[in-house]
Coordinates of C-alpha atoms and ligand atoms in Angstrom, one line a residue:
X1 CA 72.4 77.8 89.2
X2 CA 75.3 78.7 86.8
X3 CA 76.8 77.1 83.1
X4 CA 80.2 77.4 82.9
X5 CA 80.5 78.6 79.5
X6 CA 84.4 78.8 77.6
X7 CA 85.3 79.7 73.7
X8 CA 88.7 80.4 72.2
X9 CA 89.7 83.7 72.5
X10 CA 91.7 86.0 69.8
X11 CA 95.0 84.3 71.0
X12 CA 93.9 80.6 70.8
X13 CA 93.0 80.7 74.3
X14 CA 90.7 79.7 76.7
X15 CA 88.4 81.7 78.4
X16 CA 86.2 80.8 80.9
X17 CA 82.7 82.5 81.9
X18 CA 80.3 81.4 84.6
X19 CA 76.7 82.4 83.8
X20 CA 73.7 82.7 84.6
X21 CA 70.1 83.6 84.1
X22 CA 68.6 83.6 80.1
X23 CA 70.2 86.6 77.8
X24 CA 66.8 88.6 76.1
X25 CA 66.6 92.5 75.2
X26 CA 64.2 92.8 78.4
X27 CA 66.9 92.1 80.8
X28 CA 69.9 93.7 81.6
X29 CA 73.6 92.3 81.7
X30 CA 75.7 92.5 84.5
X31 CA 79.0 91.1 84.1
X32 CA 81.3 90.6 86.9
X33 CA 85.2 90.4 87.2
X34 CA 86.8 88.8 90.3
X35 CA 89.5 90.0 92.5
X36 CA 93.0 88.9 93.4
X37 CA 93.8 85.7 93.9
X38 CA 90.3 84.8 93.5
X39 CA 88.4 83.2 90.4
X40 CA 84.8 83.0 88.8
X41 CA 83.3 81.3 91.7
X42 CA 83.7 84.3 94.1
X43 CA 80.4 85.5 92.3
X44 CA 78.2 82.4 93.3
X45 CA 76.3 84.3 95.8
X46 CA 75.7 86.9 92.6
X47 CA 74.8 84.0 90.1
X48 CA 72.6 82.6 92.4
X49 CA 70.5 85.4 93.5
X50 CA 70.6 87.8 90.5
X51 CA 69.7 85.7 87.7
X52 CA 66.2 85.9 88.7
X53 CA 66.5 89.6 86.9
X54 CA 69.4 89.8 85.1
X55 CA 71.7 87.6 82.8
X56 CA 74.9 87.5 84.7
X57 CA 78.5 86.4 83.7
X58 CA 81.2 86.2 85.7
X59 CA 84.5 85.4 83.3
X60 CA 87.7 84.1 84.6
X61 CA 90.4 86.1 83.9
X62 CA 93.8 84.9 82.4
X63 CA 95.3 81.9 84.8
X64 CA 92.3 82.0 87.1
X65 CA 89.5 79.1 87.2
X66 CA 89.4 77.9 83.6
X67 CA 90.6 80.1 81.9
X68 CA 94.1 79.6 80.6
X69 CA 97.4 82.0 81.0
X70 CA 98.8 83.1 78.0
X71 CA 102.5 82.8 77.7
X72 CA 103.7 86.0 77.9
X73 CA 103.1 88.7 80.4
X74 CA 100.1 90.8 79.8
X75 CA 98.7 94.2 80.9
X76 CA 95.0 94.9 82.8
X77 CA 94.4 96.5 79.0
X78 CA 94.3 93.4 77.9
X79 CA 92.5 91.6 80.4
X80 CA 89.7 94.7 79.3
X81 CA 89.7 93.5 75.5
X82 CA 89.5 89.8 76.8
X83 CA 86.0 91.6 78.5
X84 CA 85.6 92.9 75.5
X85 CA 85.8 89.4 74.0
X86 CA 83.5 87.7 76.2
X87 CA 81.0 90.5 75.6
X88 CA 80.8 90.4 72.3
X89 CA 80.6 86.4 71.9
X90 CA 77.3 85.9 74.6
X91 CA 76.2 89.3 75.5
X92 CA 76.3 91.3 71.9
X93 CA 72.8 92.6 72.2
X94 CA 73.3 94.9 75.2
X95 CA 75.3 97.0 76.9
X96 CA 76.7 96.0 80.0
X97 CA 76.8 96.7 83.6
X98 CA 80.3 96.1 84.4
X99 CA 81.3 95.0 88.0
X100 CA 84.4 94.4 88.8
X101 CA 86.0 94.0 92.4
X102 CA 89.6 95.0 93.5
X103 CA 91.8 93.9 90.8
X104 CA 88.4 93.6 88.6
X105 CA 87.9 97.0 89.2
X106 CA 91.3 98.0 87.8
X107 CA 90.3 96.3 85.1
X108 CA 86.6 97.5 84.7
X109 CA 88.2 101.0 84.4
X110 CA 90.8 99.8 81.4
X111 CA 87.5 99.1 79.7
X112 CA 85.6 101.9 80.5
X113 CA 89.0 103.8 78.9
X114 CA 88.7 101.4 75.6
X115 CA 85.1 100.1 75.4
X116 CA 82.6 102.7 76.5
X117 CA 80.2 102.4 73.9
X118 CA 79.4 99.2 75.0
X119 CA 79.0 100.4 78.9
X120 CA 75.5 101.4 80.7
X121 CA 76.7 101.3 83.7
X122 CA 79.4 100.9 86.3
X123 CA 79.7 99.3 90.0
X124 CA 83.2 99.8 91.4
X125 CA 83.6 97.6 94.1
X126 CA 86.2 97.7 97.1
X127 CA 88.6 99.2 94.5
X128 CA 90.8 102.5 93.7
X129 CA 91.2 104.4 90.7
X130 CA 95.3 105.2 91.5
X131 CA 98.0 103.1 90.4
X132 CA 100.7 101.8 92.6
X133 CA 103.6 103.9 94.8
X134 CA 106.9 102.6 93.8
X135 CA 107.2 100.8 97.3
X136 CA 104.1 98.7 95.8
X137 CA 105.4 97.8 92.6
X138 CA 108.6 96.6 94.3
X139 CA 105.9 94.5 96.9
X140 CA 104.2 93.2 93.9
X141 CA 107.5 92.1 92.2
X142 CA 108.4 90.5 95.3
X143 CA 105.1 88.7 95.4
X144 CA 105.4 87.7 92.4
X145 CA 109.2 86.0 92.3
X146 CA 108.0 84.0 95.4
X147 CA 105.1 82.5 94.0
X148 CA 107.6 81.1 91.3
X149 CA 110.5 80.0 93.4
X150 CA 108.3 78.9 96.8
X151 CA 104.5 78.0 95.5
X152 CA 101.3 80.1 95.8
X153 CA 100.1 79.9 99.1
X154 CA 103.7 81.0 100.2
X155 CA 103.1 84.3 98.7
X156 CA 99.6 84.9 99.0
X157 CA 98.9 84.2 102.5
X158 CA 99.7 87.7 103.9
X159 CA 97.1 88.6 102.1
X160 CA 94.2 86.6 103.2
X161 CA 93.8 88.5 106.7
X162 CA 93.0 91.7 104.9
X163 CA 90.4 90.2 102.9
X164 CA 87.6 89.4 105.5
X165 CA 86.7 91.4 108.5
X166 CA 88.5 89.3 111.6
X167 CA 85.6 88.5 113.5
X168 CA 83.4 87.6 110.1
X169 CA 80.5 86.0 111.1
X170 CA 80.8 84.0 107.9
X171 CA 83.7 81.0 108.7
X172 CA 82.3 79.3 105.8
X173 CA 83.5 82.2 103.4
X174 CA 86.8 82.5 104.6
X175 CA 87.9 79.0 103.7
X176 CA 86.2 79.3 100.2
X177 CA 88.8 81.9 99.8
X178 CA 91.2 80.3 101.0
X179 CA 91.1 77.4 98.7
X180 CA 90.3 79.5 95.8
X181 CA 93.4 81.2 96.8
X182 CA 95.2 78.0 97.0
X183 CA 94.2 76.8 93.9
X184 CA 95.8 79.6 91.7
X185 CA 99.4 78.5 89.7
X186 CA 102.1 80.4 90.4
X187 CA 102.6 81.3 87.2
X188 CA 99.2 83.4 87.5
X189 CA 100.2 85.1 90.9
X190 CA 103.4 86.1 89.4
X191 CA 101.7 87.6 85.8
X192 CA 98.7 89.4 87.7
X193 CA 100.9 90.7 90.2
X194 CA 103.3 92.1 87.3
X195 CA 99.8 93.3 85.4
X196 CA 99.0 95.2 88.8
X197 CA 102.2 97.0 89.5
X198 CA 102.1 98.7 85.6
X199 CA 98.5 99.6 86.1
X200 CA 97.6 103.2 85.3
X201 CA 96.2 106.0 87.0
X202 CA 92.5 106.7 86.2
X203 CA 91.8 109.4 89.4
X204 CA 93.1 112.3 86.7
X205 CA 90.4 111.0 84.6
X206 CA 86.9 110.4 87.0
X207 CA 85.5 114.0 85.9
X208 CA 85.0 112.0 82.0
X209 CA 82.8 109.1 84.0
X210 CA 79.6 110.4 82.9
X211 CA 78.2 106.9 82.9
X212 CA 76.0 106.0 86.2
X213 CA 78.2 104.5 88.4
X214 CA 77.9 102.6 91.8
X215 CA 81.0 102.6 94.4
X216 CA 80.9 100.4 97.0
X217 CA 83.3 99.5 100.0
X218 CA 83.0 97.7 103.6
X219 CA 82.8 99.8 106.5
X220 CA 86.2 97.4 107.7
X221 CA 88.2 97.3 104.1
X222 CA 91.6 97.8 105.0
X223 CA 92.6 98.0 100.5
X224 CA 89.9 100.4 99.9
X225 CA 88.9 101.9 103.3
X226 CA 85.6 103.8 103.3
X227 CA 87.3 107.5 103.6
X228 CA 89.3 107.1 100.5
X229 CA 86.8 105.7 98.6
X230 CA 84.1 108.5 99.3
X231 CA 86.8 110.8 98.3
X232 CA 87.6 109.3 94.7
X233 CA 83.6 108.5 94.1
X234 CA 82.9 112.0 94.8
X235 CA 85.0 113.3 92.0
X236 CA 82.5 110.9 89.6
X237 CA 79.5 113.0 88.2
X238 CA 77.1 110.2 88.5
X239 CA 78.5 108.2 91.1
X240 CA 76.4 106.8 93.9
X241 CA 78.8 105.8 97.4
X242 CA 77.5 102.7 99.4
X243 CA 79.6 101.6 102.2
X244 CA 78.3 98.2 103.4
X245 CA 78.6 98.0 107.2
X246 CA 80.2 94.5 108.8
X247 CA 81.9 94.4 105.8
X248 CA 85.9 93.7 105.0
X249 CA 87.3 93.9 101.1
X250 CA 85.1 91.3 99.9
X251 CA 81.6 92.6 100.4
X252 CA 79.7 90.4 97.5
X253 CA 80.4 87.7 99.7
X254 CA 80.8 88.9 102.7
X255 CA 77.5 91.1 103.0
X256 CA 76.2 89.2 100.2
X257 CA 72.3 89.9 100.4
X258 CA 73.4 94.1 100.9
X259 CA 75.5 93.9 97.9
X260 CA 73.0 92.4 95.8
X261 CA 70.0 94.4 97.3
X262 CA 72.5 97.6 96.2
X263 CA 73.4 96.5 92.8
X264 CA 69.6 95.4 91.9
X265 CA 68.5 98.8 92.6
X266 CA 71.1 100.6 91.1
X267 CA 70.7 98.6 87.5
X268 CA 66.7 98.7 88.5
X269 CA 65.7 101.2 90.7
X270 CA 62.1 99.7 91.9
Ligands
LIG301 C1 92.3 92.2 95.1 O1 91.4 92.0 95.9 O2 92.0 92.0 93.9 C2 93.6 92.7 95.5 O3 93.6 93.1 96.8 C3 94.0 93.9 94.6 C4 95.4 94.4 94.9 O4 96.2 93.6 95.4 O5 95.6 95.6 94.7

């Protein structure tokens, strides 16, 4: 069972964690950062099952869940300080295993470029390292003005068949996602999407990753298909490749019992 935990950021603003499981120096911290359009509760399968051995938090990032939008646009740099934030108000004591999945991912590498002191590990999951192609960006903006002028699930619908395998043997998931999806303002679609397009390219930088690092994909992600991600994890000194098979872009909940099985042992091995 999780607490939904939220303090006032640096900007007056809210943000949101879901956590779980008792914070001591005996037991690791593994925080987690949701994907695009998701929120928070993505990671239930995670707060439910991991708690047992680690103090998880899953925070909401700007617009999504609970957590509130700030008014101006913002970059996935400072979506890592917010990290940074939350880390340092309910998890000060540790260093962290940061998880972050797809568009958490992007951001779990901003910190990694900003906060790495605090890191003792990294899971990279169903992500990429590069930044956008100009064809992309242009996608992204186009997302983005059609959330504002014709609602969320207008723009984001597209998306939802390339976020579970087709024939998923979990129904049940795929309409969590969907109203998740649903449930995300416009405004938020439109900022993330912006954040997304200007994101950086961290594949020049992998060789500096000396940190141990899991990368996982599904054997059926059509965002970060297996091949591709071998190829970018392999430029990682410490990196570990997992590719979950029955498994689409949204393996923690997809393949959830894998995923945690994976993560446990990578944080612990036994
Ligand atoms: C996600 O799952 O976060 C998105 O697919 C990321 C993206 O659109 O690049």
């Amino acid at each position: 069972m999780s607490n939904q935990v939220s303090f006032i950021g640096a900007r007056g603003n809210t943000i949101s964690v879901l956590a779980a499981g008792s914070a001591s120096a005996e037991r690791p911290t593994l925080m987690l950062v949701h994907g695009f359009p998701l929120d928070g509760q993505f990671w239930e399968p995670q707060l439910a099952a991991l708690a047992e051995r680690f103090h998880v938090l899953a925070p909401e990032l700007r617009g999504f869940g609970q957590s509130d939008l700030s008014a101006d646009d913002y970059s996935l740099a400072d979506l890592a300080d917010d990290l940074e934030q939350v880390r340092s108000h309910l998890a000060s004591q540790q260093k962290l295993f940061l998880c972050g999945l797809s568009m958490g991912g992007y951001v779990a590498f901003e910190y990694w470029s900003r906060h790495p002191q605090h890191l003792a590990g990294l899971i990279l999951t169903n992500t990429k390292p590069s930044s956008d192609s100009e064809e992309a960006q242009a996608g992204r903006q186009m997302m983005a003005d059609k959330a504002i002028r014709e609602g969320t699930w207008a723009a984001v619908e597209p998306m939802l068949p390339k976020l579970m395998t087709p024939h998923t043997s979990q129904p049940e998931a795929a309409t969590k996602i969907e109203a998740m999806m649903r449930a995300v303002p416009p405004a938020t679609v439109a900022a993330a999407s912006r954040a997304m397009a200007m994101r950086r390219d961290f594949t020049p930088m992998l060789g500096d990753n000396n940190l141990p690092t899991l990368v996982i994909t599904g054997e059926h992600d059509a965002i970060a298909p297996p091949e591709a991600t071998q190829q970018w994890a392999a430029l990682i000194p410490n990196a570990t490749c997992k590719i979950v098979a029955n498994s689409g872009h949204l393996t923690p909940l997809e393949t959830a019992s894998q995923f945690n099985a994976i993560v446990s042992d990578f944080i612990c091995p036994q």
